[in-house]
Short mmCIF file of C-alpha atoms and ligand atoms in Angstrom, two decimals:
data_model
loop_
_atom_site.label_atom_id
_atom_site.label_comp_id
_atom_site.label_asym_id
_atom_site.label_seq_id
_atom_site.Cartn_x
_atom_site.Cartn_y
_atom_site.Cartn_z
CA UNK A 233 -16.46 17.08 -12.26
CA UNK A 234 -17.52 19.74 -9.76
CA UNK A 235 -15.28 22.67 -8.82
CA UNK A 236 -14.65 21.13 -5.40
CA UNK A 237 -13.55 17.93 -7.01
CA UNK A 238 -11.23 19.86 -9.30
CA UNK A 239 -9.63 21.61 -6.33
CA UNK A 240 -9.24 18.29 -4.51
CA UNK A 241 -7.75 16.62 -7.53
CA UNK A 242 -5.26 19.44 -7.96
CA UNK A 243 -4.29 19.04 -4.29
CA UNK A 244 -3.81 15.32 -4.83
CA UNK A 245 -1.67 15.92 -7.91
CA UNK A 246 0.49 18.35 -5.92
CA UNK A 247 0.99 15.75 -3.18
CA UNK A 248 2.01 12.87 -5.40
CA UNK A 249 3.73 14.54 -8.33
CA UNK A 250 7.14 14.24 -6.67
CA UNK A 251 6.69 10.62 -5.61
CA UNK A 252 7.65 8.60 -8.61
CA UNK A 253 6.66 5.16 -7.34
CA UNK A 254 3.32 3.96 -6.02
CA UNK A 255 2.59 0.66 -4.33
CA UNK A 256 -0.34 -0.84 -6.24
CA UNK A 257 -2.49 -3.27 -4.25
CA UNK A 258 -4.83 -5.74 -5.95
CA UNK A 259 -6.94 -8.65 -4.72
CA UNK A 260 -6.33 -12.14 -6.05
CA UNK A 261 -8.88 -14.94 -6.53
CA UNK A 262 -8.88 -15.84 -2.87
CA UNK A 263 -9.15 -12.26 -1.69
CA UNK A 264 -5.50 -12.12 -0.69
CA UNK A 265 -4.07 -8.61 -1.14
CA UNK A 266 -0.75 -8.12 -2.92
CA UNK A 267 1.12 -4.94 -3.68
CA UNK A 268 4.04 -4.08 -5.95
CA UNK A 269 5.93 -0.90 -6.78
CA UNK A 270 4.80 0.81 -9.97
CA UNK A 271 6.42 3.79 -11.63
CA UNK A 272 3.87 6.53 -11.90
CA UNK A 273 3.58 7.60 -15.48
CA UNK A 274 1.00 10.30 -15.64
CA UNK A 275 -1.67 11.85 -13.53
CA UNK A 276 -3.97 14.26 -15.26
CA UNK A 277 -6.63 16.79 -14.48
CA UNK A 278 -9.25 14.27 -15.54
CA UNK A 279 -8.56 12.14 -12.44
CA UNK A 280 -6.88 9.28 -14.24
CA UNK A 281 -3.48 7.77 -13.39
CA UNK A 282 -1.55 5.76 -16.00
CA UNK A 283 1.04 3.02 -15.52
CA UNK A 284 2.94 0.75 -17.88
CA UNK A 285 2.57 -2.98 -17.32
CA UNK A 286 3.28 -6.29 -18.94
CA UNK A 287 -0.02 -6.91 -20.75
CA UNK A 288 0.06 -10.52 -19.57
CA UNK A 289 1.05 -10.45 -15.95
CA UNK A 290 -0.25 -11.54 -12.59
CA UNK A 291 -1.60 -8.11 -11.73
CA UNK A 292 -3.44 -7.69 -15.04
CA UNK A 293 -5.10 -11.08 -14.51
CA UNK A 294 -6.06 -10.05 -11.01
CA UNK A 295 -7.44 -6.73 -12.28
CA UNK A 296 -9.49 -8.42 -14.98
CA UNK A 297 -11.30 -10.38 -12.26
CA UNK A 298 -11.50 -7.59 -9.69
CA UNK A 299 -10.82 -4.06 -10.89
CA UNK A 300 -10.45 -2.54 -7.43
CA UNK A 301 -7.06 -1.12 -6.77
CA UNK A 302 -5.32 0.90 -4.10
CA UNK A 303 -2.35 3.12 -4.81
CA UNK A 304 -0.30 4.12 -1.81
CA UNK A 305 2.36 6.80 -1.93
CA UNK A 306 4.90 7.23 0.84
CA UNK A 307 7.48 9.96 1.30
CA UNK A 308 8.76 9.12 4.76
CA UNK A 309 11.24 12.03 4.90
CA UNK A 310 8.32 14.46 4.61
CA UNK A 311 5.93 12.30 6.67
CA UNK A 312 3.65 12.31 3.66
CA UNK A 313 1.36 9.34 2.98
CA UNK A 314 -1.37 9.15 0.35
CA UNK A 315 -4.02 6.52 -0.36
CA UNK A 316 -5.89 6.44 -3.67
CA UNK A 317 -8.80 4.03 -4.10
CA UNK A 318 -9.88 3.42 -7.65
CA UNK A 319 -10.72 1.07 -10.44
CA UNK A 320 -8.32 -0.14 -13.10
CA UNK A 321 -8.65 -1.01 -16.76
CA UNK A 322 -5.90 -2.81 -18.66
CA UNK A 323 -5.34 -1.67 -22.23
CA UNK A 324 -2.97 -1.72 -25.19
CA UNK A 325 -3.92 1.68 -26.50
CA UNK A 326 -1.20 2.37 -29.09
CA UNK A 327 -1.62 6.13 -29.15
CA UNK A 328 -1.40 6.35 -25.35
CA UNK A 329 1.65 4.08 -25.27
CA UNK A 330 3.34 6.41 -27.79
CA UNK A 331 2.42 9.43 -25.76
CA UNK A 332 3.70 8.05 -22.45
CA UNK A 333 6.75 6.12 -23.67
CA UNK A 334 10.18 7.20 -22.58
CA UNK A 335 13.50 5.41 -23.06
CA UNK A 336 13.97 4.73 -19.34
CA UNK A 337 11.18 2.17 -19.73
CA UNK A 338 13.64 -0.09 -21.57
CA UNK A 339 14.56 -1.48 -18.14
CA UNK A 340 11.17 -3.25 -18.24
CA UNK A 341 10.55 -3.46 -21.99
CA UNK A 342 13.92 -4.15 -23.65
CA UNK A 343 12.29 -4.24 -27.09
CA UNK A 344 10.97 -0.72 -26.59
CA UNK A 345 7.43 0.37 -27.18
CA UNK A 346 7.00 -2.29 -29.88
CA UNK A 347 7.35 -4.97 -27.20
CA UNK A 348 4.51 -7.42 -27.90
CA UNK A 349 3.67 -7.63 -24.22
CA UNK A 350 3.55 -3.91 -23.46
CA UNK A 351 0.35 -2.63 -21.90
CA UNK A 352 -1.13 0.11 -19.78
CA UNK A 353 -3.11 0.23 -16.56
CA UNK A 354 -5.51 3.13 -16.36
CA UNK A 355 -6.71 3.90 -12.84
CA UNK A 356 -9.82 6.02 -12.36
CA UNK A 357 -9.83 7.56 -8.90
CA UNK A 358 -12.86 6.98 -6.67
CA UNK A 359 -11.46 8.39 -3.46
CA UNK A 360 -8.22 9.71 -2.05
CA UNK A 361 -6.89 10.53 1.39
CA UNK A 362 -3.62 11.91 2.67
CA UNK A 363 -1.70 12.41 5.90
CA UNK A 364 1.10 14.89 6.10
CA UNK A 365 2.17 14.81 9.71
CA UNK A 366 2.17 11.99 12.25
CA UNK A 367 -0.39 13.52 14.55
CA UNK A 368 -2.63 15.00 11.89
CA UNK A 369 -5.90 13.39 11.08
CA UNK A 370 -6.34 12.16 7.58
CA UNK A 371 -7.59 14.59 4.96
CA UNK A 372 -10.28 13.31 2.63
CA UNK A 373 -10.04 14.34 -0.97
CA UNK A 374 -12.24 13.71 -3.87
CA UNK A 375 -15.41 11.75 -3.88
CA UNK A 376 -16.01 10.88 -0.26
CA UNK B 1052 7.96 -23.19 10.64
CA UNK B 1053 10.57 -24.76 8.33
CA UNK B 1054 14.19 -23.61 8.31
CA UNK B 1055 13.68 -21.99 4.89
CA UNK B 1056 10.75 -20.05 6.24
CA UNK B 1057 12.83 -18.95 9.21
CA UNK B 1058 15.57 -17.66 6.91
CA UNK B 1059 13.02 -15.86 4.75
CA UNK B 1060 11.36 -14.30 7.74
CA UNK B 1061 14.69 -13.10 9.08
CA UNK B 1062 15.38 -11.54 5.66
CA UNK B 1063 11.99 -9.83 5.76
CA UNK B 1064 12.62 -8.51 9.27
CA UNK B 1065 15.98 -7.11 8.12
CA UNK B 1066 14.30 -5.32 5.21
CA UNK B 1067 11.55 -3.67 7.18
CA UNK B 1068 13.08 -3.11 10.61
CA UNK B 1069 14.25 0.39 9.64
CA UNK B 1070 10.96 1.41 8.03
CA UNK B 1071 8.80 2.60 10.85
CA UNK B 1072 5.55 3.12 8.95
CA UNK B 1073 3.62 0.67 6.77
CA UNK B 1074 0.68 1.44 4.52
CA UNK B 1075 -2.05 -1.00 5.59
CA UNK B 1076 -4.59 -1.84 2.87
CA UNK B 1077 -7.97 -3.35 3.68
CA UNK B 1078 -11.10 -4.07 1.63
CA UNK B 1079 -14.40 -2.45 2.51
CA UNK B 1080 -17.89 -3.88 2.04
CA UNK B 1081 -17.98 -3.03 -1.64
CA UNK B 1082 -14.51 -4.41 -2.31
CA UNK B 1083 -13.00 -0.95 -2.51
CA UNK B 1084 -9.40 -0.94 -1.26
CA UNK B 1085 -8.22 1.68 1.24
CA UNK B 1086 -4.83 2.17 2.81
CA UNK B 1087 -3.53 4.24 5.72
CA UNK B 1088 -0.17 4.74 7.39
CA UNK B 1089 0.40 2.60 10.49
CA UNK B 1090 3.31 2.74 12.87
CA UNK B 1091 4.99 -0.62 12.97
CA UNK B 1092 5.12 -1.78 16.56
CA UNK B 1093 6.76 -5.15 16.50
CA UNK B 1094 7.73 -7.91 14.14
CA UNK B 1095 8.89 -11.13 15.69
CA UNK B 1096 10.48 -14.38 14.72
CA UNK B 1097 7.07 -16.02 14.88
CA UNK B 1098 5.94 -14.21 11.71
CA UNK B 1099 3.50 -11.86 13.38
CA UNK B 1100 3.40 -8.06 13.05
CA UNK B 1101 1.66 -5.91 15.68
CA UNK B 1102 0.06 -2.47 15.38
CA UNK B 1103 -1.88 -0.24 17.74
CA UNK B 1104 -5.31 0.88 16.57
CA UNK B 1105 -8.48 2.45 17.77
CA UNK B 1106 -10.50 -0.64 18.76
CA UNK B 1107 -13.55 0.92 17.12
CA UNK B 1108 -12.41 2.34 13.80
CA UNK B 1109 -13.13 2.00 10.14
CA UNK B 1110 -10.25 -0.35 9.56
CA UNK B 1111 -11.15 -2.67 12.44
CA UNK B 1112 -14.70 -2.92 11.11
CA UNK B 1113 -13.36 -3.68 7.67
CA UNK B 1114 -11.02 -6.32 9.09
CA UNK B 1115 -13.79 -7.98 11.05
CA UNK B 1116 -15.65 -8.57 7.77
CA UNK B 1117 -12.63 -9.40 5.63
CA UNK B 1118 -9.41 -10.20 7.45
CA UNK B 1119 -7.17 -9.93 4.38
CA UNK B 1120 -4.61 -7.21 4.65
CA UNK B 1121 -1.65 -5.93 2.71
CA UNK B 1122 1.22 -4.09 4.34
CA UNK B 1123 3.44 -2.14 2.00
CA UNK B 1124 6.76 -0.66 3.05
CA UNK B 1125 8.57 1.90 0.95
CA UNK B 1126 12.04 3.34 1.42
CA UNK B 1127 12.39 5.36 -1.77
CA UNK B 1128 15.94 6.56 -1.01
CA UNK B 1129 17.13 2.96 -1.01
CA UNK B 1130 14.78 1.89 -3.80
CA UNK B 1131 13.39 -0.67 -1.37
CA UNK B 1132 9.76 -1.79 -1.58
CA UNK B 1133 8.17 -4.62 0.39
CA UNK B 1134 4.73 -6.22 0.15
CA UNK B 1135 3.37 -8.39 2.96
CA UNK B 1136 0.11 -10.28 2.45
CA UNK B 1137 -1.53 -11.56 5.55
CA UNK B 1138 -4.54 -11.89 7.77
CA UNK B 1139 -5.41 -9.63 10.65
CA UNK B 1140 -7.07 -10.13 13.99
CA UNK B 1141 -8.23 -7.24 16.14
CA UNK B 1142 -7.72 -7.65 19.86
CA UNK B 1143 -7.62 -5.85 23.22
CA UNK B 1144 -5.06 -8.16 24.79
CA UNK B 1145 -4.09 -6.26 27.96
CA UNK B 1146 -0.77 -8.01 28.47
CA UNK B 1147 0.27 -7.34 24.89
CA UNK B 1148 -0.81 -3.70 25.11
CA UNK B 1149 1.39 -3.34 28.22
CA UNK B 1150 4.31 -4.99 26.51
CA UNK B 1151 4.15 -2.84 23.36
CA UNK B 1152 3.08 0.47 24.86
CA UNK B 1153 5.43 3.42 24.67
CA UNK B 1154 4.78 7.07 25.53
CA UNK B 1155 5.07 8.24 21.92
CA UNK B 1156 1.71 6.57 21.38
CA UNK B 1157 0.08 9.40 23.32
CA UNK B 1158 -0.21 11.19 19.99
CA UNK B 1159 -3.03 8.75 19.15
CA UNK B 1160 -4.13 7.71 22.62
CA UNK B 1161 -4.00 10.81 24.81
CA UNK B 1162 -5.33 8.86 27.78
CA UNK B 1163 -2.44 6.45 27.56
CA UNK B 1164 -2.73 2.70 27.57
CA UNK B 1165 -5.86 2.88 29.71
CA UNK B 1166 -7.67 4.55 26.80
CA UNK B 1167 -11.01 2.72 26.55
CA UNK B 1168 -10.71 2.53 22.77
CA UNK B 1169 -7.15 1.18 22.57
CA UNK B 1170 -6.69 -1.99 20.56
CA UNK B 1171 -4.20 -4.04 18.62
CA UNK B 1172 -4.07 -5.44 15.13
CA UNK B 1173 -2.13 -8.67 14.84
CA UNK B 1174 -1.11 -9.56 11.30
CA UNK B 1175 -0.07 -13.11 10.50
CA UNK B 1176 2.05 -13.18 7.37
CA UNK B 1177 0.97 -15.44 4.50
CA UNK B 1178 3.38 -14.21 1.88
CA UNK B 1179 5.95 -11.49 1.38
CA UNK B 1180 7.83 -10.08 -1.56
CA UNK B 1181 10.43 -7.38 -1.94
CA UNK B 1182 12.18 -5.34 -4.62
CA UNK B 1183 15.41 -3.59 -3.88
CA UNK B 1184 16.50 -2.09 -7.16
CA UNK B 1185 14.44 -0.72 -10.03
CA UNK B 1186 15.38 -3.33 -12.59
CA UNK B 1187 15.43 -6.30 -10.23
CA UNK B 1188 12.73 -8.87 -10.36
CA UNK B 1189 10.76 -9.33 -7.19
CA UNK B 1190 12.09 -11.71 -4.57
CA UNK B 1191 9.56 -14.05 -3.02
CA UNK B 1192 9.88 -14.71 0.65
CA UNK B 1193 7.98 -16.95 2.92
CA UNK B 1194 5.13 -19.18 1.97
CA UNK B 1195 4.89 -18.90 -1.82
C1 FMN C 2322 2.92 8.36 10.29
C2 FMN C 2322 1.58 7.89 10.76
C3 FMN C 2322 1.50 6.74 11.55
C4 FMN C 2322 0.24 6.28 11.99
N1 FMN C 2322 0.20 5.17 12.78
C5 FMN C 2322 -1.00 4.73 13.25
C6 FMN C 2322 -1.07 3.56 14.08
O1 FMN C 2322 -0.06 2.93 14.41
N2 FMN C 2322 -2.30 3.15 14.49
C7 FMN C 2322 -3.44 3.80 14.13
O2 FMN C 2322 -4.52 3.35 14.49
N3 FMN C 2322 -3.41 4.90 13.34
C8 FMN C 2322 -2.21 5.37 12.90
N4 FMN C 2322 -2.19 6.50 12.10
C9 FMN C 2322 -3.46 7.11 11.69
C10 FMN C 2322 -4.08 6.25 10.61
O3 FMN C 2322 -3.35 6.41 9.41
C11 FMN C 2322 -5.57 6.53 10.35
O4 FMN C 2322 -5.80 7.86 10.00
C12 FMN C 2322 -6.43 6.18 11.55
O5 FMN C 2322 -5.97 5.01 12.18
C13 FMN C 2322 -7.91 5.99 11.16
O6 FMN C 2322 -7.97 5.01 10.15
P1 FMN C 2322 -9.34 4.25 9.79
O7 FMN C 2322 -10.42 5.29 9.74
O8 FMN C 2322 -9.09 3.61 8.48
O9 FMN C 2322 -9.59 3.25 10.87
C14 FMN C 2322 -0.95 6.97 11.65
C15 FMN C 2322 -0.86 8.12 10.83
C16 FMN C 2322 0.38 8.59 10.41
C17 FMN C 2322 0.44 9.82 9.56
#
């Protein structure tokens, strides 16, 4: 990663770190685009964003056929909007699940991190953009 | 439209009528998914949502190649998230531009509604889903 990319990524992290939920958009077999709220688990300096998911779920099936994903972040009170374009991989990486697990996740995985259907979505960022006032033009970040 | 669809659509309108900005996701030539904030102009009982746009813009070019679109609406304070899957048509319908125009749009179209590049995006809803509490399952609306 170049220094410019590092600076951009840090800017992106600063924008989204206080927005705990992203809308994740995926394409289904017919090209129809669906989104759903996803609790943001971790965004790191390596440009990867992690989410928990049911390992078998509609979105993981969609991602296995077409890995493209958009994450949108909205904080209407601050007029802040962020778009992240990337590619997703679905995994069951035990060590990563341990690292990211927290008890609040029991709302989705009542059996805890031993839930047989627990999985992770790892999004690698290709491109990001943000808007932080209604009249401002978009700001490109990262890999344009 | 069936009566069930009418009820669903009314429910959808109630959910999003107080969220003035949607994130609109489109697919580009390579299948990469991009989103951007769009001011919601009108949603009507006929299941159509209107937006203003630059007639020549990246998103209108993307939509002319692949009309699939996702609109996501987030109201984090109320834990409300809505996904609308649909298809978009780009137009320059003069009568509709007159009907929807309001002076606040000068932020994007300084020349007003006579701006040579003014256009509209008309989204016809195929499917919608919403979530209104963190643990709740999604609720399907409209054409599932
Ligand atoms: C709060 C907010 C609302 C916006 N609403 C619109 C809109 O209604 N129509 C529009 O064309 N652009 C709107 N924009 C600008 C777009 O997000 C985007 O930057 C612009 O349309 C160019 O997008 P494109 O290059 O993908 O075509 C808005 C931006 C913000 C921050």
